[in-house]
Amino acid sequence: MTQLALVIDLNVCVGCHACVTSCKEWNTSGWAGPLTDQRPYDADPTGVFFNRVQTYEAGVFPNTETYHFPKSCLHCEDPPCVPVCPTGASYKREDNGVVLVDYDKCIGCKYCSWACPYGVREFDEQQKVMKKCTLCIDRITDMSLPESERKPACVLACPTRARIYGDIHDPDSDVSVAIREQGGYPLQPEWGTKPSNHYLPRRKTRIQIHEDELVRVDNPLKKEALPTLPEAGETLDDVAW
Amino acid sequence: MHPAFSVIFLTTLIGVGQGLFLALYTGQLYALANLLPAQSSNFYAVGSMVSLVLLFAGLIASFFHLGHPERAWRAATQWRTSWLSREVLALPAAMGLIFLYGTVHFFDLTKPLFVISGTLPVDFSLIIGGLGTLAVFGLFLCTAMIYASLRFIKAWYSPLTVANFLFLGIGSGFMLAAAFSAYQGTSLVSFYGTWAVIATLFGLLTRVATLYRNSQFRCKVDLKSAVGVHHSQLEQKAQGFMGGSFNTREFFHGRSQGLLNLIRYAFLLMVFVVPVILILLAYALESETLPLLAFGIQYLGLILERYHFFTEAQHPQNLYYQSMA
């Protein structure tokens, strides 16, 4: 079984919102569109987005750290939003595990959004149906595209490659390796919804280095500094053979 | 959660309608056992019609909740998994049976079909009423389970939710039955009034238990688990937008704690205290209008109760929308 998903690296996300705008651009003009806006150029603008980037701060000033946190549908392996749908408009694709909404069947009762603990479904006030991230289903399944472009718009847009896309059930895929080797974690695991999207935590890359390690004691080729003769004069050890 | 008035009216109106039907059928069973004087078929027919009108009004109210009411028929398809879909089936089933029950009484089709043990004459109304009772209890269960099955919303995820819907529906329905029989001048006012008080007091028990439960618990998840950053000082700085979204509209009631306290005291008074006192007064004074007043006040109280029910629910998605710097 294939379960397509995103792995989002919080270590490199800089919060530029390129994934947000590229998602909106692709999906508002494609199969899932339009993603309607209300009062876009007015006071209190609002509208449908599949992807949002939030910002959190950990710690107390000045020892703080900023986390940019992209938030979209996690395509749970056990999605709580699907069984509650009274019409069957919400479904999980058998072949690749993507959770989708059939806009022609949705009656707009919003019950699925109540059943999602992550708040990633958004109701379209103009089309009166529930919308959500499709993982760019029209793009990833489009065989006319070259394979390098058969990826969600947000993944292609990310300038820091913070978004990795692939099949988390394939142990050798990029996403599986990233989850396994870099401590990938799901959101709110307490509920048992088994989110497919994972997040990679902040990682510190520090090495332990001591002062004396910065100066080479043993320097046979005399590469780093001019050799200084010790007080006692040259010894056999100082001679380069 | 943001209280949806369509759903508030749906649940309260069908609750009263279902309770009224149960009251009519209970009255018929008591009359059958010669514990109460038998009523005219008109009493049952008009009573069923009132119940049907309430259920229909609830159904109409529910359509205002939908973005695409013209596709509502599709909601009957997923009854295997969705309590909402089950409600969509149970509501017309109950309405149909109540309609048949009223029709059978209206046309006096109440000749016994057969007699059990020489004492219990069974007619159409008894059978249809029995099926209707099953449908009504099924509908109570479906309506309540829509909320009680959402395991993320802990304020609702409890058998108490089912008990509240059941007792408050039955209480208000019997209250209306008392008012209806007072209006019709029948002798059933004290019978219905007594059962209305009993159901209302059971409702008081479960509703106060719910309020107590909801004042005690803490959400299973916190911001650390929601974002996955396990730092003791974690604070939201931006929500990803500045003008609000579906997430900030649908899941927040936006009312002050003071107003909610006021609503809570108001509904506790209007649903439980005042109607019980009024119905006792009506019994003492043999008043014909006080039961109607008792029902009216209780129904208004139920609207406040349902409003409060929505505001009690804390959705875990709200963790992501705590602050905006």
Coordinates of C-alpha atoms in Angstrom, one line a residue:
Chain A
M1 CA 0.0 0.0 0.0
T2 CA 1.2 3.5 -0.9
Q3 CA 0.7 6.3 1.5
L4 CA 1.8 9.6 0.0
A5 CA 2.7 12.3 2.5
L6 CA 4.9 15.3 3.2
V7 CA 7.7 15.5 5.7
I8 CA 8.3 19.1 6.8
D9 CA 11.7 20.0 8.1
L10 CA 11.3 22.6 10.9
N11 CA 15.0 22.9 11.0
V12 CA 15.2 24.6 7.7
C13 CA 11.8 26.2 7.2
V14 CA 12.3 30.0 7.2
G15 CA 8.6 30.9 7.1
C16 CA 8.7 32.6 3.7
H17 CA 5.1 31.5 2.8
A18 CA 6.2 30.4 -0.7
C19 CA 4.4 27.1 -0.1
V20 CA 1.3 29.0 0.8
T21 CA 1.2 31.2 -2.3
S22 CA 2.2 28.4 -4.7
C23 CA -0.5 26.1 -3.2
K24 CA -3.1 28.8 -3.6
E25 CA -2.0 29.6 -7.1
W26 CA -1.9 26.0 -8.3
N27 CA -5.1 24.9 -6.6
T28 CA -7.3 27.9 -7.2
S29 CA -6.7 27.4 -11.0
G30 CA -6.8 23.6 -11.0
W31 CA -9.0 20.7 -10.2
A32 CA -9.7 21.8 -6.6
G33 CA -10.4 25.4 -7.5
P34 CA -11.4 28.0 -7.1
L35 CA -10.2 28.7 -3.6
T36 CA -12.4 31.7 -3.1
D37 CA -11.6 34.8 -1.2
Q38 CA -13.9 37.3 0.6
R39 CA -12.9 41.0 0.7
P40 CA -9.4 40.2 -0.6
Y41 CA -8.4 43.9 -1.0
D42 CA -10.6 45.3 1.8
A43 CA -10.5 45.4 5.6
D44 CA -10.8 42.0 7.2
P45 CA -9.8 39.9 4.2
T46 CA -10.4 36.1 4.4
G47 CA -10.5 33.1 2.2
V48 CA -9.7 29.5 1.6
F49 CA -6.2 28.2 1.9
F50 CA -5.0 24.6 2.0
N51 CA -1.8 25.5 3.6
R52 CA -0.8 28.0 6.3
V53 CA 2.5 28.9 7.9
Q54 CA 2.3 29.8 11.5
T55 CA 5.0 31.1 13.8
Y56 CA 5.8 30.0 17.3
E57 CA 8.5 31.2 19.7
A58 CA 10.1 29.0 22.3
G59 CA 11.9 30.3 25.3
V60 CA 12.2 33.7 27.0
F61 CA 13.9 36.7 25.5
P62 CA 16.8 36.9 24.7
N63 CA 17.1 33.1 24.7
T64 CA 14.4 32.5 22.2
E65 CA 14.0 30.4 19.1
T66 CA 11.5 31.0 16.3
Y67 CA 9.7 28.1 14.7
H68 CA 7.9 28.5 11.4
F69 CA 5.3 25.8 11.3
P70 CA 3.6 25.0 8.0
K71 CA 0.2 23.5 8.6
S72 CA -1.9 21.5 6.1
C73 CA -3.9 18.3 6.0
L74 CA -1.9 15.5 7.4
H75 CA -3.6 12.8 5.3
C76 CA -4.1 10.6 8.4
E77 CA -3.8 6.8 8.0
D78 CA -6.9 6.6 10.2
P79 CA -8.7 9.9 9.2
P80 CA -11.4 10.8 11.7
C81 CA -13.0 13.2 9.2
V82 CA -13.9 10.4 6.7
P83 CA -16.3 8.1 8.6
V84 CA -18.4 11.0 10.0
C85 CA -19.2 12.3 6.5
P86 CA -22.9 11.6 5.9
T87 CA -22.7 11.7 2.1
G88 CA -19.4 9.9 1.4
A89 CA -18.0 13.1 -0.1
S90 CA -15.0 12.8 2.2
Y91 CA -12.9 9.8 1.2
K92 CA -9.4 8.4 1.4
R93 CA -8.0 7.2 -1.9
E94 CA -7.3 3.5 -1.8
D95 CA -4.3 3.6 -4.2
N96 CA -2.3 6.4 -2.6
G97 CA -3.9 7.3 0.8
V98 CA -4.7 10.9 -0.1
V99 CA -7.7 12.2 1.8
L100 CA -10.0 14.1 -0.6
V101 CA -13.4 15.8 -0.8
D102 CA -15.8 15.2 -3.7
Y103 CA -17.2 18.7 -4.1
D104 CA -20.1 17.5 -6.1
K105 CA -21.3 15.3 -3.2
C106 CA -20.5 17.6 -0.3
I107 CA -23.6 19.1 1.3
G108 CA -21.6 21.6 3.4
C109 CA -22.6 20.4 6.8
K110 CA -19.1 21.1 8.2
Y111 CA -19.3 17.9 10.4
C112 CA -16.0 16.7 9.1
S113 CA -14.3 19.9 10.2
W114 CA -15.6 19.3 13.7
A115 CA -14.2 15.8 13.6
C116 CA -10.7 16.9 12.6
P117 CA -8.5 17.7 15.7
Y118 CA -6.0 19.6 13.5
G119 CA -8.3 22.1 12.0
V120 CA -7.0 21.7 8.5
R121 CA -10.4 21.7 6.6
E122 CA -11.7 25.0 5.5
F123 CA -15.2 25.8 4.4
D124 CA -15.6 27.7 1.1
E125 CA -18.1 30.4 1.9
Q126 CA -18.8 31.0 -1.8
Q127 CA -19.0 27.5 -3.1
K128 CA -20.5 26.2 0.2
V129 CA -18.5 23.1 0.3
M130 CA -15.7 21.8 2.5
K131 CA -12.2 22.1 1.1
K132 CA -8.8 20.8 2.1
C133 CA -5.3 20.0 0.9
T134 CA -5.4 17.5 -2.0
L135 CA -1.6 17.0 -2.0
C136 CA -2.0 18.4 -5.5
I137 CA -3.7 15.2 -6.6
D138 CA -4.2 16.5 -10.1
R139 CA -0.5 17.1 -10.3
I140 CA 1.1 14.1 -8.7
T141 CA -1.1 11.7 -10.7
D142 CA -0.6 13.5 -14.0
M143 CA 1.6 11.1 -16.1
S144 CA 2.0 13.7 -18.8
L145 CA 4.3 15.7 -16.5
P146 CA 8.0 14.7 -16.1
E147 CA 8.6 12.8 -12.9
S148 CA 10.5 15.6 -11.3
E149 CA 7.4 17.8 -11.6
R150 CA 5.0 15.1 -10.3
K151 CA 5.1 16.7 -6.9
P152 CA 2.8 19.0 -4.9
A153 CA 3.2 22.7 -5.7
C154 CA 4.4 23.5 -2.2
V155 CA 7.2 21.0 -2.4
L156 CA 8.4 22.4 -5.8
A157 CA 8.2 26.0 -4.5
C158 CA 10.0 25.6 -1.2
P159 CA 13.3 27.4 -1.5
T160 CA 15.0 25.7 1.4
R161 CA 13.8 22.2 0.6
A162 CA 12.0 22.0 3.9
R163 CA 9.2 19.9 2.3
I164 CA 10.0 16.4 1.3
Y165 CA 7.3 14.4 -0.6
G166 CA 7.0 10.6 -1.0
D167 CA 5.6 7.3 0.1
I168 CA 6.0 6.8 3.9
H169 CA 5.1 3.1 3.5
D170 CA 8.2 2.6 1.3
P171 CA 11.1 2.2 3.8
D172 CA 13.6 3.4 1.3
S173 CA 11.8 6.6 0.2
D174 CA 13.2 10.0 1.0
V175 CA 10.5 10.6 3.4
S176 CA 10.9 7.3 5.3
V177 CA 14.6 7.8 5.5
A178 CA 14.1 11.4 6.8
I179 CA 11.6 10.3 9.4
R180 CA 13.8 7.4 10.5
E181 CA 17.1 9.1 10.6
Q182 CA 16.2 12.7 11.6
G183 CA 13.6 12.0 14.3
G184 CA 10.4 12.7 12.3
Y185 CA 7.3 13.0 14.5
P186 CA 3.5 13.2 13.9
L187 CA 1.3 15.9 15.4
Q188 CA -1.0 15.2 18.4
P189 CA -0.1 11.4 18.3
E190 CA -2.3 11.0 21.4
W191 CA -5.5 10.6 19.3
G192 CA -4.3 7.6 17.3
T193 CA -5.2 9.2 14.0
K194 CA -1.8 8.2 12.6
P195 CA -1.0 11.3 10.6
S196 CA 1.0 10.5 7.5
N197 CA 2.7 13.9 7.3
H198 CA 5.6 14.1 9.7
Y199 CA 7.7 17.0 11.0
L200 CA 11.4 17.0 11.5
P201 CA 12.6 18.7 14.7
R202 CA 15.1 21.5 15.1
R203 CA 18.6 20.0 15.1
K204 CA 21.7 21.5 16.6
T205 CA 24.9 20.8 14.7
R206 CA 27.6 21.6 17.3
I207 CA 30.8 19.7 17.6
Q208 CA 32.7 19.4 20.9
I209 CA 36.0 21.2 20.3
H210 CA 38.5 22.2 22.9
E211 CA 40.9 25.1 22.8
D212 CA 44.0 23.0 22.5
E213 CA 42.6 21.1 19.6
L214 CA 42.7 24.2 17.5
V215 CA 46.5 24.3 17.5
R216 CA 48.2 21.3 16.0
V217 CA 50.8 19.9 18.3
D218 CA 52.0 17.5 15.7
N219 CA 52.7 19.5 12.6
P220 CA 55.1 17.6 10.5
L221 CA 54.7 19.6 7.2
K222 CA 54.7 23.0 9.0
K223 CA 51.7 24.0 7.0
E224 CA 49.9 26.3 9.5
A225 CA 52.5 28.5 10.8
L226 CA 56.2 29.2 10.5
P227 CA 58.1 26.9 12.6
T228 CA 59.4 28.5 15.7
L229 CA 62.6 27.1 17.1
P230 CA 62.3 26.0 20.7
E231 CA 64.5 27.5 23.3
A232 CA 66.6 24.4 23.5
G233 CA 67.3 24.5 19.8
E234 CA 66.3 22.2 17.0
T235 CA 65.7 18.5 17.7
L236 CA 65.5 15.5 15.5
D237 CA 61.7 15.7 15.7
D238 CA 61.6 19.1 14.1
V239 CA 63.4 18.1 11.0
A240 CA 61.2 17.3 8.0
W241 CA 62.7 14.3 6.2
Chain B
M1 CA -17.5 25.9 19.2
H2 CA -19.4 28.6 17.5
P3 CA -23.1 28.0 18.3
A4 CA -25.1 27.3 15.1
F5 CA -28.7 28.4 15.6
S6 CA -29.9 26.0 12.9
V7 CA -28.7 23.1 14.9
I8 CA -29.9 24.6 18.2
F9 CA -33.4 24.8 16.8
L10 CA -33.1 21.4 15.1
T11 CA -32.2 19.6 18.3
T12 CA -34.6 21.4 20.6
L13 CA -37.6 21.3 18.3
I14 CA -37.3 17.6 17.4
G15 CA -36.6 16.9 21.1
V16 CA -39.9 18.4 22.1
G17 CA -41.7 16.7 19.2
Q18 CA -40.3 13.3 20.1
G19 CA -41.1 13.8 23.8
L20 CA -44.7 14.8 22.9
F21 CA -45.2 11.7 20.9
L22 CA -43.8 9.5 23.7
A23 CA -46.2 11.3 26.1
L24 CA -49.2 10.6 23.8
Y25 CA -48.3 6.9 23.5
T26 CA -47.6 6.6 27.2
G27 CA -51.0 8.1 27.8
Q28 CA -52.6 5.6 25.5
L29 CA -50.8 2.7 27.2
Y30 CA -51.9 3.9 30.7
A31 CA -55.5 4.2 29.3
L32 CA -55.2 0.7 28.0
A33 CA -54.3 -0.5 31.4
N34 CA -57.3 1.5 32.8
L35 CA -55.0 3.6 34.9
L36 CA -56.1 6.7 33.1
P37 CA -59.4 7.7 31.4
A38 CA -59.3 6.9 27.7
Q39 CA -59.0 10.0 25.5
S40 CA -60.8 10.9 22.3
S41 CA -59.1 9.9 19.1
N42 CA -59.1 13.6 18.3
F43 CA -56.7 14.2 21.2
Y44 CA -54.2 11.7 19.8
A45 CA -54.6 12.9 16.2
V46 CA -54.1 16.6 17.1
G47 CA -51.3 15.8 19.5
S48 CA -49.5 13.7 16.8
M49 CA -50.0 16.6 14.4
V50 CA -48.4 19.0 16.8
S51 CA -45.5 16.6 17.3
L52 CA -45.2 16.3 13.5
V53 CA -45.1 20.0 13.0
L54 CA -42.3 20.4 15.6
L55 CA -40.3 17.6 13.9
F56 CA -40.9 19.2 10.5
A57 CA -39.8 22.6 11.9
G58 CA -36.7 21.0 13.2
L59 CA -36.0 19.5 9.8
I60 CA -36.5 22.8 8.1
A61 CA -34.1 24.4 10.6
S62 CA -31.5 21.8 9.8
F63 CA -31.5 22.8 6.2
F64 CA -30.2 26.2 7.1
H65 CA -27.1 24.5 8.4
L66 CA -26.2 23.1 5.0
G67 CA -24.3 24.7 2.3
H68 CA -26.1 22.6 -0.3
P69 CA -29.5 21.7 1.0
E70 CA -30.5 20.4 -2.5
R71 CA -28.1 17.6 -2.0
A72 CA -29.3 16.6 1.4
W73 CA -30.7 13.3 0.2
R74 CA -27.1 12.1 -0.2
A75 CA -26.7 12.3 3.6
A76 CA -28.7 9.1 3.9
T77 CA -26.0 7.0 2.3
Q78 CA -23.3 6.6 4.9
W79 CA -25.4 5.2 7.7
R80 CA -22.8 2.5 8.3
T81 CA -20.3 4.9 9.7
S82 CA -21.9 8.3 10.3
W83 CA -24.3 9.1 13.1
L84 CA -25.3 12.2 11.2
S85 CA -26.4 9.9 8.3
R86 CA -28.2 7.7 10.8
E87 CA -30.1 10.7 12.1
V88 CA -31.0 11.7 8.6
L89 CA -32.7 8.2 8.3
A90 CA -34.2 8.1 11.8
L91 CA -35.9 11.5 11.5
P92 CA -38.1 10.8 8.5
A93 CA -38.7 7.3 9.9
A94 CA -40.0 8.7 13.2
M95 CA -42.0 11.4 11.3
G96 CA -43.6 8.8 9.1
L97 CA -44.6 6.6 12.0
I98 CA -46.0 9.5 14.0
F99 CA -47.9 10.6 10.9
L100 CA -49.4 7.1 10.6
Y101 CA -50.1 7.0 14.4
G102 CA -52.1 10.3 14.1
T103 CA -53.8 9.1 10.9
V104 CA -54.9 5.8 12.5
H105 CA -56.4 7.8 15.4
F106 CA -57.9 10.4 13.2
F107 CA -59.8 7.9 11.1
D108 CA -60.6 5.8 14.2
L109 CA -59.0 2.7 12.9
T110 CA -58.6 1.5 16.4
K111 CA -60.7 -1.7 16.3
P112 CA -58.7 -4.4 18.1
L113 CA -57.0 -6.7 15.5
F114 CA -56.6 -9.4 18.1
V115 CA -56.6 -9.8 21.8
I116 CA -53.7 -11.1 23.9
S117 CA -54.5 -13.3 26.9
G118 CA -58.1 -12.1 26.7
T119 CA -57.1 -8.7 28.3
L120 CA -54.9 -6.8 25.9
P121 CA -56.7 -5.7 22.8
V122 CA -54.1 -4.9 20.1
D123 CA -55.0 -2.4 17.4
F124 CA -53.1 -0.5 14.7
S125 CA -52.3 2.5 16.9
L126 CA -50.7 0.2 19.5
I127 CA -48.4 -1.4 17.0
I128 CA -47.6 1.8 15.1
G129 CA -47.1 3.6 18.3
G130 CA -44.7 0.9 19.5
L131 CA -42.7 1.2 16.4
G132 CA -42.8 5.0 16.6
T133 CA -41.5 4.8 20.2
L134 CA -38.5 2.7 18.9
A135 CA -37.9 5.2 16.1
V136 CA -38.1 8.1 18.5
F137 CA -35.6 6.6 20.9
G138 CA -33.4 5.7 18.0
L139 CA -33.6 9.3 16.8
F140 CA -32.6 10.6 20.3
L141 CA -29.6 8.3 20.2
C142 CA -28.6 9.4 16.7
T143 CA -28.9 13.1 17.5
A144 CA -26.9 12.9 20.7
M145 CA -24.3 10.5 19.2
I146 CA -23.5 13.1 16.5
Y147 CA -21.9 15.1 19.4
A148 CA -21.0 12.3 21.8
S149 CA -19.0 10.4 19.1
L150 CA -16.5 13.2 18.5
R151 CA -13.7 11.9 20.7
F152 CA -11.6 15.1 20.2
I153 CA -14.3 17.3 21.8
K154 CA -14.1 16.0 25.3
A155 CA -17.0 18.2 26.6
W156 CA -19.3 16.1 24.3
Y157 CA -17.5 12.8 24.3
S158 CA -19.6 11.3 27.1
P159 CA -22.7 9.2 27.7
L160 CA -24.0 12.2 29.6
T161 CA -24.6 13.9 26.3
V162 CA -27.0 11.2 25.3
A163 CA -28.7 11.3 28.7
N164 CA -29.1 15.1 28.4
F165 CA -30.7 15.0 25.0
L166 CA -33.0 12.2 26.1
F167 CA -34.1 13.6 29.4
L168 CA -34.4 17.2 28.2
G169 CA -36.4 16.1 25.1
I170 CA -38.7 13.9 27.1
G171 CA -39.1 16.5 29.8
S172 CA -40.0 19.3 27.4
G173 CA -42.2 16.9 25.4
F174 CA -44.2 15.9 28.4
M175 CA -44.3 19.5 29.5
L176 CA -45.9 20.3 26.1
A177 CA -48.3 17.4 26.6
A178 CA -49.4 18.8 29.9
A179 CA -49.9 22.2 28.3
F180 CA -51.7 20.6 25.4
S181 CA -54.1 18.6 27.6
A182 CA -54.7 21.6 29.8
Y183 CA -55.6 23.5 26.6
Q184 CA -57.9 20.6 25.5
G185 CA -59.4 20.5 28.9
T186 CA -58.6 16.8 29.5
S187 CA -57.8 15.3 32.8
L188 CA -54.3 14.3 31.9
V189 CA -52.5 17.5 33.1
S190 CA -51.3 16.1 36.4
F191 CA -50.2 12.8 34.8
Y192 CA -48.2 14.5 32.1
G193 CA -47.0 17.2 34.5
T194 CA -45.7 14.6 37.0
W195 CA -43.7 12.8 34.3
A196 CA -42.5 16.1 32.9
V197 CA -41.2 17.0 36.4
I198 CA -39.6 13.6 36.8
A199 CA -37.8 13.7 33.4
T200 CA -36.8 17.3 34.0
L201 CA -35.3 16.4 37.4
F202 CA -33.4 13.5 35.8
G203 CA -32.2 16.0 33.1
L204 CA -31.1 18.4 35.9
L205 CA -29.0 15.6 37.4
T206 CA -27.3 14.7 34.1
R207 CA -26.9 18.3 33.0
V208 CA -25.3 19.5 36.2
A209 CA -23.1 16.4 36.2
T210 CA -22.1 17.4 32.6
L211 CA -21.4 21.0 33.8
Y212 CA -19.3 19.7 36.7
R213 CA -17.4 17.3 34.4
N214 CA -16.7 20.0 31.9
S215 CA -15.4 22.3 34.6
Q216 CA -12.9 19.7 35.7
F217 CA -11.2 18.2 32.8
R218 CA -8.1 19.3 30.9
C219 CA -7.6 18.7 27.2
K220 CA -5.6 15.6 26.4
V221 CA -3.3 17.5 24.1
D222 CA -1.5 20.8 24.6
L223 CA 0.4 23.2 22.3
K224 CA 3.6 21.2 22.8
S225 CA 2.0 18.1 21.3
A226 CA 0.1 20.1 18.7
V227 CA 3.3 21.7 17.3
G228 CA 5.7 19.0 18.4
V229 CA 8.1 21.4 20.2
H230 CA 8.4 20.2 23.7
H231 CA 9.6 23.5 25.3
S232 CA 8.1 24.7 28.5
Q233 CA 7.8 28.2 27.1
L234 CA 6.1 28.0 23.8
E235 CA 4.1 30.8 22.5
Q236 CA 2.3 31.5 19.2
K237 CA 3.4 34.6 17.3
A238 CA 1.5 34.4 14.0
Q239 CA -1.5 32.4 12.8
G240 CA -0.5 32.5 9.1
F241 CA -3.0 35.3 8.3
M242 CA -4.2 38.5 9.7
G243 CA -7.9 38.7 8.7
G244 CA -9.4 35.5 10.3
S245 CA -10.3 32.2 8.6
F246 CA -12.8 29.4 8.9
N247 CA -10.7 28.1 11.8
T248 CA -11.2 31.3 13.8
R249 CA -14.9 31.6 13.0
E250 CA -16.2 28.1 13.4
F251 CA -14.5 26.9 16.5
F252 CA -14.6 30.0 18.7
H253 CA -17.8 31.3 20.4
G254 CA -16.2 34.7 21.0
R255 CA -18.4 35.3 24.0
S256 CA -17.1 36.6 27.3
Q257 CA -17.0 34.3 30.4
G258 CA -19.5 36.7 32.1
L259 CA -22.1 36.3 29.4
L260 CA -21.6 32.5 29.4
N261 CA -22.1 32.4 33.2
L262 CA -25.3 34.4 32.8
I263 CA -26.5 32.0 30.1
R264 CA -25.7 29.1 32.3
Y265 CA -27.6 30.4 35.3
A266 CA -30.5 31.5 33.0
F267 CA -30.9 28.1 31.4
L268 CA -30.6 26.3 34.8
L269 CA -33.4 28.5 36.0
M270 CA -35.6 28.4 32.9
V271 CA -35.2 24.7 32.0
F272 CA -35.3 23.1 35.5
V273 CA -36.5 25.4 38.3
V274 CA -39.2 27.7 36.9
P275 CA -41.1 25.1 34.9
V276 CA -41.2 22.7 37.8
I277 CA -42.5 25.4 40.1
L278 CA -45.1 26.5 37.5
I279 CA -46.3 23.0 36.9
L280 CA -46.7 22.4 40.7
L281 CA -48.5 25.8 41.0
A282 CA -50.8 24.7 38.1
Y283 CA -51.6 21.5 39.9
A284 CA -52.4 23.4 43.1
L285 CA -54.4 26.2 41.3
E286 CA -55.8 23.9 38.7
S287 CA -54.8 26.5 36.2
E288 CA -55.1 25.9 32.4
T289 CA -52.6 28.5 31.3
L290 CA -49.7 27.8 33.7
P291 CA -48.6 24.6 32.0
L292 CA -48.4 26.4 28.7
L293 CA -46.3 29.1 30.4
A294 CA -44.2 26.4 32.0
F295 CA -43.5 24.8 28.6
G296 CA -42.8 28.2 26.9
I297 CA -40.2 29.1 29.5
Q298 CA -38.7 25.7 29.4
Y299 CA -38.4 25.8 25.6
L300 CA -36.7 29.2 25.7
G301 CA -34.4 27.8 28.4
L302 CA -33.6 24.8 26.2
I303 CA -32.4 27.2 23.4
L304 CA -30.0 28.8 25.9
E305 CA -29.0 25.3 27.2
R306 CA -28.1 24.2 23.6
Y307 CA -26.3 27.5 23.0
H308 CA -24.2 26.8 26.2
F309 CA -23.7 23.2 25.1
F310 CA -21.9 24.5 22.0
T311 CA -19.8 27.0 23.9
E312 CA -18.7 24.3 26.4
A313 CA -17.0 22.4 23.6
Q314 CA -13.3 23.2 23.3
H315 CA -12.0 22.0 20.0
P316 CA -8.3 20.9 20.0
Q317 CA -7.7 22.8 16.7
N318 CA -8.1 26.0 18.8
L319 CA -4.6 25.2 20.1
Y320 CA -3.3 26.5 16.8
Y321 CA -5.2 29.8 17.1
Q322 CA -4.3 31.1 20.5
S323 CA -2.6 34.4 19.8
M324 CA -1.6 36.7 17.1
A325 CA 1.3 39.2 17.6

